[in-house]
Coordinates of C-alpha atoms and ligand atoms in Angstrom, one line a residue:
X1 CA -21.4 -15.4 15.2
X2 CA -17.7 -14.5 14.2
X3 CA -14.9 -15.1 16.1
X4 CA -13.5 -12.0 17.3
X5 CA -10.7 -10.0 15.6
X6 CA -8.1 -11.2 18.3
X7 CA -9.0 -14.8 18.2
X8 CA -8.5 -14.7 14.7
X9 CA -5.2 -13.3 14.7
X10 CA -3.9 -15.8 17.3
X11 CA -5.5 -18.9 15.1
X12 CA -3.6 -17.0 12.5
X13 CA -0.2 -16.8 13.8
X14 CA -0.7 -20.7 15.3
X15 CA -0.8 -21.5 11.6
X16 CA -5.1 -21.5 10.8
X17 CA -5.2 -20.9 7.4
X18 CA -9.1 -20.9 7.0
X19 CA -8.8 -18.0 10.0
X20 CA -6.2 -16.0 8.2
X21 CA -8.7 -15.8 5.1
X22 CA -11.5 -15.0 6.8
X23 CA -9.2 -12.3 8.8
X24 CA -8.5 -10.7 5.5
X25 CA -12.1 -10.6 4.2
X26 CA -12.4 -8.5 7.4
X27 CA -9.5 -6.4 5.9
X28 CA -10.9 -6.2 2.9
X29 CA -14.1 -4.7 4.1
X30 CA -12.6 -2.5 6.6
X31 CA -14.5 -0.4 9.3
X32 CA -14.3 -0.9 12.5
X33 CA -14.2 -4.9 12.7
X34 CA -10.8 -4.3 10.3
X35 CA -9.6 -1.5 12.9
X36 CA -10.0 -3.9 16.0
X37 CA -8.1 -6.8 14.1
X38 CA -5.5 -4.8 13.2
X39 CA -5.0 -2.8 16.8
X40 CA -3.3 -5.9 18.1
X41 CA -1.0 -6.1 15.4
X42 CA 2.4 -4.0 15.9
X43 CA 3.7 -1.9 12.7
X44 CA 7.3 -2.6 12.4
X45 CA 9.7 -1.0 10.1
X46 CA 12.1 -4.0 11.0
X47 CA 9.8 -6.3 10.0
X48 CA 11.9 -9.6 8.5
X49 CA 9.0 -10.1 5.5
X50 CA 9.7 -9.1 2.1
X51 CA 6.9 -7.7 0.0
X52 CA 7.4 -7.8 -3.3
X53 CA 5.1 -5.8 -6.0
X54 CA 4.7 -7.8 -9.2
X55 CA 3.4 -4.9 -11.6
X56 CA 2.6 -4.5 -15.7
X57 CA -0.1 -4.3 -18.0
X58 CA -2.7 -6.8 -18.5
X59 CA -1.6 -10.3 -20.2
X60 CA 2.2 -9.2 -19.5
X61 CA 2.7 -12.9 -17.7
X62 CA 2.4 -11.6 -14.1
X63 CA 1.0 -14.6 -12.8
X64 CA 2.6 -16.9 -14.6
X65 CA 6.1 -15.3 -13.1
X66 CA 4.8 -15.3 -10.0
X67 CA 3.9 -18.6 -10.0
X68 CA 7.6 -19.6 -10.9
X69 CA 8.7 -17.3 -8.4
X70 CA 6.9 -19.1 -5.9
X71 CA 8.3 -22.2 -7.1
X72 CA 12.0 -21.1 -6.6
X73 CA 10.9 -19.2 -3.6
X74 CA 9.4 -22.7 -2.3
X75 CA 12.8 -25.0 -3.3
X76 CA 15.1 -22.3 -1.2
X77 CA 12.4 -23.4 2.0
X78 CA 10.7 -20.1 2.3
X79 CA 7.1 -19.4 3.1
X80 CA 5.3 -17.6 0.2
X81 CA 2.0 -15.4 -0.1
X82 CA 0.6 -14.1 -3.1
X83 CA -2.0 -11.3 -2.9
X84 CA -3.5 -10.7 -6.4
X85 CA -5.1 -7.3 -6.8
X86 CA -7.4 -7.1 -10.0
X87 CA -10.9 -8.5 -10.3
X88 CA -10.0 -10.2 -13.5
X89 CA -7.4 -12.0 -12.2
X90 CA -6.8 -15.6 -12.7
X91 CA -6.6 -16.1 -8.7
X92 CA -10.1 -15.6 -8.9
X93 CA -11.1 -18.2 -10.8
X94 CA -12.1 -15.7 -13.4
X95 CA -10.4 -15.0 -17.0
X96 CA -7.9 -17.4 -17.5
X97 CA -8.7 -20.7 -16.6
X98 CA -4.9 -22.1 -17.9
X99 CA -3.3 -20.0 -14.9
X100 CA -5.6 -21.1 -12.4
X101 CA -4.4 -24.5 -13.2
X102 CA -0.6 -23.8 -13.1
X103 CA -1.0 -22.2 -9.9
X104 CA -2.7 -25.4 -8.9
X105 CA 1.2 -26.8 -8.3
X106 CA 0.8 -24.8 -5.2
X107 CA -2.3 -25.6 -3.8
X108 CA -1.9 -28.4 -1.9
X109 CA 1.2 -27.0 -0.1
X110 CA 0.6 -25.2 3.0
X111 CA 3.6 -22.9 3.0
X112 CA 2.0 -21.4 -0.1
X113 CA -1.1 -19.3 0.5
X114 CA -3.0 -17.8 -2.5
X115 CA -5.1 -14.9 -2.3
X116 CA -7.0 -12.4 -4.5
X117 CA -8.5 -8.8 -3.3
X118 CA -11.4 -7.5 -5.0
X119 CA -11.5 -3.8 -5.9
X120 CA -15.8 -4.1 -5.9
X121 CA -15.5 -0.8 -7.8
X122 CA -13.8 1.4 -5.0
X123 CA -10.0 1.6 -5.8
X124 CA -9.4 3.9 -2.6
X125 CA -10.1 0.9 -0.2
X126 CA -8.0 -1.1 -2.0
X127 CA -5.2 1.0 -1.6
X128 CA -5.9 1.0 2.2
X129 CA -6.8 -2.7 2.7
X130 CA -3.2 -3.7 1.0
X131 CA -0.9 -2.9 2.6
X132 CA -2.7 -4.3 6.2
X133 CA -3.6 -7.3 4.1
X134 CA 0.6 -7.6 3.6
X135 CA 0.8 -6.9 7.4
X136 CA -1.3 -9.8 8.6
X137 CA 0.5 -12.0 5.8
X138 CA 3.7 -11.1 7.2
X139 CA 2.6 -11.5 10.9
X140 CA 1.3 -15.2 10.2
X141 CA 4.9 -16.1 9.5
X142 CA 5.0 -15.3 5.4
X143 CA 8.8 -14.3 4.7
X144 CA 7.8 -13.5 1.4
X145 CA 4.5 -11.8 0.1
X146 CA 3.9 -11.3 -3.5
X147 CA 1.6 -8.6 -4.7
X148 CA 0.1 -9.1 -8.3
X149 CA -1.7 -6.0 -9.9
X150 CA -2.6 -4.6 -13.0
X151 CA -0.2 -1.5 -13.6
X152 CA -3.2 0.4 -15.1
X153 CA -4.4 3.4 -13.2
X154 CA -3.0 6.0 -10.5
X155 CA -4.1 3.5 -7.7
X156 CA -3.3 0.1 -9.2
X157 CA 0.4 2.1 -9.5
X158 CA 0.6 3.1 -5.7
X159 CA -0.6 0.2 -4.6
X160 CA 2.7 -2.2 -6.7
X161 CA 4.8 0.8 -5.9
X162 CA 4.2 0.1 -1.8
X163 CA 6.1 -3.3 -1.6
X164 CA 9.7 -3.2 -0.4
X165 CA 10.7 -4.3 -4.2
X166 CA 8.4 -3.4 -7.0
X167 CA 8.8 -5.7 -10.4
X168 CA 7.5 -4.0 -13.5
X169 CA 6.8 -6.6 -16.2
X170 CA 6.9 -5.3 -19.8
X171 CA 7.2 -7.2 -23.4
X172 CA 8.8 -6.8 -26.2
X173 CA 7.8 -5.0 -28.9
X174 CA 7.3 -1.5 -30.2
X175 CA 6.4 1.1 -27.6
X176 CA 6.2 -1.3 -24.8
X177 CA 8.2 0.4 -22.4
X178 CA 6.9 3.6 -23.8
X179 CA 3.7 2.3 -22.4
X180 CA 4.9 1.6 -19.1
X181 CA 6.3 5.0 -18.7
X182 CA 3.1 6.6 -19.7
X183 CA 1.7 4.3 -17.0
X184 CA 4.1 5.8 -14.2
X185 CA 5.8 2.4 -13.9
X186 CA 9.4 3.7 -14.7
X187 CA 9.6 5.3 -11.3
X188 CA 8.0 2.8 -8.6
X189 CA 10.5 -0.1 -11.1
X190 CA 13.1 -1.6 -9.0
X191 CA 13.8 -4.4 -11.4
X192 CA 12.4 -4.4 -14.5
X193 CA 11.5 -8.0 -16.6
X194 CA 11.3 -7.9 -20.3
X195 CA 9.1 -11.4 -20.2
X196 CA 8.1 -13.4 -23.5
X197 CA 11.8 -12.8 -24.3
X198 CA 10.7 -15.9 -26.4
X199 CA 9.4 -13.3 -28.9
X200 CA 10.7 -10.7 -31.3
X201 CA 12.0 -7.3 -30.4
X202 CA 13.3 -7.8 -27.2
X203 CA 17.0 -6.1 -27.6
X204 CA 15.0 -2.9 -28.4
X205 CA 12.8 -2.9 -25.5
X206 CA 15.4 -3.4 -23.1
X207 CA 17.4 -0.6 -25.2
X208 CA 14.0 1.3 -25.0
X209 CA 13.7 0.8 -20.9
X210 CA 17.4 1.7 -20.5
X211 CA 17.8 5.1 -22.4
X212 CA 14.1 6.3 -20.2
X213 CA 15.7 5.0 -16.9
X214 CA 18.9 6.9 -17.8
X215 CA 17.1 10.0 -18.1
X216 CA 16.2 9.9 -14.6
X217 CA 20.2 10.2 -13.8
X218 CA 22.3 8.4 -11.7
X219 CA 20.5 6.9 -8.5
X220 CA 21.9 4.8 -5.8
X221 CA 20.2 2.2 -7.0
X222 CA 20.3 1.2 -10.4
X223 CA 17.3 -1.0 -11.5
X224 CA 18.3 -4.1 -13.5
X225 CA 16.5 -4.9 -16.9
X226 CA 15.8 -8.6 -17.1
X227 CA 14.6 -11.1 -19.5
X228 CA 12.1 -13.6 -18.8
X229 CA 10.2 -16.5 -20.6
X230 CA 7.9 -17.2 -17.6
X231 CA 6.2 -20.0 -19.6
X232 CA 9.6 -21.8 -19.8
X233 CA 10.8 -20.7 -16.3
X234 CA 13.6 -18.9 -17.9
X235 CA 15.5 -16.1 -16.3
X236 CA 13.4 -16.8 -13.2
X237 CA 16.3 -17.7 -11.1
X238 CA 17.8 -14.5 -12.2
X239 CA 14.9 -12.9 -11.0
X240 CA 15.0 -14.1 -7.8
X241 CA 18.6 -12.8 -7.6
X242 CA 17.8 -9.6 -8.7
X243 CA 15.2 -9.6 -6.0
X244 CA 18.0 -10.8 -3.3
X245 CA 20.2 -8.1 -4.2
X246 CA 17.6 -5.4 -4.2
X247 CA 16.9 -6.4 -0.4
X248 CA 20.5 -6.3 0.1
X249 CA 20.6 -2.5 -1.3
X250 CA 17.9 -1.4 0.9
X251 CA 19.1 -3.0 4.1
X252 CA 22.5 -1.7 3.8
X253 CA 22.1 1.7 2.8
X254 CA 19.4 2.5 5.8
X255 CA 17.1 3.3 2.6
X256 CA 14.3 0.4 3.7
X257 CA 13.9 2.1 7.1
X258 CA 13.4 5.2 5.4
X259 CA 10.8 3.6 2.6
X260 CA 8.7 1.8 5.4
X261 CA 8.6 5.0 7.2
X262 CA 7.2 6.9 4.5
X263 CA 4.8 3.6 4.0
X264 CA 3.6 3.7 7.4
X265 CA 3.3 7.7 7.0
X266 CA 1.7 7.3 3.6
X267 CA -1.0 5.2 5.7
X268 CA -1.9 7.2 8.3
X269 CA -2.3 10.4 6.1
X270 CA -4.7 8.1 4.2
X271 CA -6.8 6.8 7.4
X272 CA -6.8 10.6 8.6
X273 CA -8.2 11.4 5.5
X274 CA -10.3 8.9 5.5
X275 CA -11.9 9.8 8.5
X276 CA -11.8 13.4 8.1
X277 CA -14.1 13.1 5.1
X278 CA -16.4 11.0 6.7
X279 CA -16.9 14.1 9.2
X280 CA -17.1 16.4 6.4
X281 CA -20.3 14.6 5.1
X282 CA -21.4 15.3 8.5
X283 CA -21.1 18.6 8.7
X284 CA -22.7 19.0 5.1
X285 CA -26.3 17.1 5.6
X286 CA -29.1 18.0 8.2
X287 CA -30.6 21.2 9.2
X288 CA -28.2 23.3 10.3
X289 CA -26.1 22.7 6.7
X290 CA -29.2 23.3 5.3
X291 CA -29.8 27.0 6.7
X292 CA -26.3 27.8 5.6
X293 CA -27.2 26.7 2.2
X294 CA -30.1 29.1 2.1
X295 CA -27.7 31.9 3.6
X296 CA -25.7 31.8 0.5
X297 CA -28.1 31.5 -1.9
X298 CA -29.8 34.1 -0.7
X299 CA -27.1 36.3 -0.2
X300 CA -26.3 36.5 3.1
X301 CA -23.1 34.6 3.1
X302 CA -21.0 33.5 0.3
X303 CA -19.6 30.5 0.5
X304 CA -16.2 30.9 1.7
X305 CA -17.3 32.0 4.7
X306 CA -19.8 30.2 4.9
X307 CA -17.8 26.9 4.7
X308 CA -15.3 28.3 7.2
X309 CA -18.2 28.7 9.6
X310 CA -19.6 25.1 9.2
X311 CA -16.3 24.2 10.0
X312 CA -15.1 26.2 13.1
X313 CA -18.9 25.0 14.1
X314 CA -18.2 21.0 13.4
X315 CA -15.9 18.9 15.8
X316 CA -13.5 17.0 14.1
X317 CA -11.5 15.8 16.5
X318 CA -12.2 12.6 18.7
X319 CA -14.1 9.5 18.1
X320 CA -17.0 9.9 15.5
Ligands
GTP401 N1 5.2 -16.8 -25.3 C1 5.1 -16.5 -24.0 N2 3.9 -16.5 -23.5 C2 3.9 -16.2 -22.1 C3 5.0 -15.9 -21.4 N3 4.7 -15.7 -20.1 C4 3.3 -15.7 -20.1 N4 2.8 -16.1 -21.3 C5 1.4 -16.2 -21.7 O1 0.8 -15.0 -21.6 C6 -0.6 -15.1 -21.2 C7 -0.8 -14.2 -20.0 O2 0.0 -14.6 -18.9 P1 -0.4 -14.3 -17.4 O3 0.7 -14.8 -16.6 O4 -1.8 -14.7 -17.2 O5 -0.3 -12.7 -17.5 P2 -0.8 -11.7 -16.4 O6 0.1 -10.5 -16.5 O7 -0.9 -12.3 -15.1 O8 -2.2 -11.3 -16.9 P3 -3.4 -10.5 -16.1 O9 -3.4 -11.0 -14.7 O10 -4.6 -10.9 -16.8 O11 -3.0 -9.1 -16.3 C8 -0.7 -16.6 -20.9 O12 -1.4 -17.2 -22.0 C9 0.7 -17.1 -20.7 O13 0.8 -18.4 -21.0 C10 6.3 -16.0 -22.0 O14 7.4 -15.8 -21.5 N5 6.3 -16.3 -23.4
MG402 MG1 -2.4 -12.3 -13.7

């Protein structure tokens, strides 16, 4: 038998590591065990954890930034959690065996906590289980969460683009930042990282990156272009300033209120809609959807009103 939702979320916040992963698998999976967990667990827009979205296409050297990051992160005395979002992802265990091992530097240190979310092929609960997963990081005493995903798709986008400073990782090389425009990154970017600066091409990329992110005019933040050789731990240090004076920006302006207000709001409208559908398969099964099926294709309705009907005739509101 489980322990309950609650008892895991105290062992949590006293510091129970094997509890806090087994209270994100109940995340993860969401329903109603996920809704108890969370019901004890305040949404704060002052929150004093920093999420930070670690974004770019696949092989950019995510991971191997992050894992420097954490490093640095780890000599300034902070707590650090890494969420890594993609089912290929060396967290896992899975592609790249080399990574796994670098990230090994952390694993015996218990102020570093690693963990990977699986999409298992639905993309929409992924984007729903993150940012509660960040939550219960944040409320177990993580200052700083780092979320690794694949800028790929529409989700895998909103998902990097819902930390408090997103990272977009490019290389160089011809087109590369042409790609990450294509891929929507440009506008969730907060800092962008030219990584394997080690390589050719990387004055035009970060030429490239700048002329796109002037096109978008003057904002009041203007996203520093970085180079990185994450292998070598180079311009990491720099990164983790950049990241400092990001936070800074959004404190001071009144602009992270306003972000984590339009998270929290982005949230709800996704639960509501969440459940809303979940009625609306109700209301189109069984008998009585049935007859009004045969209505219209008989003629006797079409299926405007129809739908309207099987609407005003369905409760939505309430428990389900
Ligand atoms: N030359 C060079 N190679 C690098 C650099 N950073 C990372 N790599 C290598 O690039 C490969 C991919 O790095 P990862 O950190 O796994 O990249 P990732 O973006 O996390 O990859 P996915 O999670 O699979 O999308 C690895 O073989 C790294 O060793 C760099 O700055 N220079
Ligand atoms: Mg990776």
């Amino acid at each position: 038998m489980p322990a309950s939702a609650a008892a895991l979320l105290a062992a949590t916040r006293g510091g129970d590591r094997a509890a806090l992963a087994r209270l994100l698998s109940v995340v993860e999976a969401g329903g109603d065990e996920a809704r108890t967990a969370l019901a004890d667990l305040p949404v704060t827009v002052a929150d004093d954890s920093w999420t930070v979205g670690i974004t770019g296409a696949p092989g950019a050297g995510k991971s191997t930034l992050t894992n420097h990051l954490v490093g640095h992160l780890r000599d300034a005395g902070e707590r650090v959690a890494v969420l890594a979002i993609d089912p290929s992802s060396p967290f896992t265990g899975g592609a790249i065996l080399g990574d796994r091992v670098r990230m090994q530097r952390h694993d015996t240190d218990p102020d570093v906590f690693v963990r990977s979310m699986a999409t298992r092929g639905h993309l929409g609960g992924l984007s729903r289980a993150t940012p509660q997963a960040v939550r219960v990081l944040a409320a177990a005493g993580y200052g700083w969460v780092v979320v690794e995903t694949v800028g790929v798709g529409q989700v895998e986008v909103e998902v990097a683009g819902a930390a408090d400073t997103t990272v977009v990782v490019v290389n160089p090389g011809w087109g590369d930042g042409v790609q990450a425009a294509k891929a929507g990154l440009l506008e969730i970017g907060d800092v962008f990282v030219v990584n394997k600066a080690d390589r050719d091409g990387v004055d035009a990329t970060v030429r490239d990156l700048r002329s796109m992110l002037e096109l978008a005019g003057p904002r009041p933040w203007d996203p520093p272009i970085l180079e990185t050789v994450a292998t070598e731990d180079r311009g990491v240090v720099e990164l983790l300033d950049a990241l400092g004076a990001h936070r800074r920006h959004l404190v001071d302006s009144g602009e992270l209120e306003r972000r984590r207000e339009q998270r929290i709001a982005d949230e709800l409208k996704a639960l509501v809609l969440d459940r809303l559908a979940k009625r609306a398969d109700d209301v189109c099964s069984g008998e009585r959807f049935a007859t009004v099926v045969r209505d219209v294709a008989d003629g006797a309705s079409d299926p405007y009103t129809a739908a309207i009907l099987l609407i005003e005739g369905a409760d939505f509101g309430g428990e389900p």
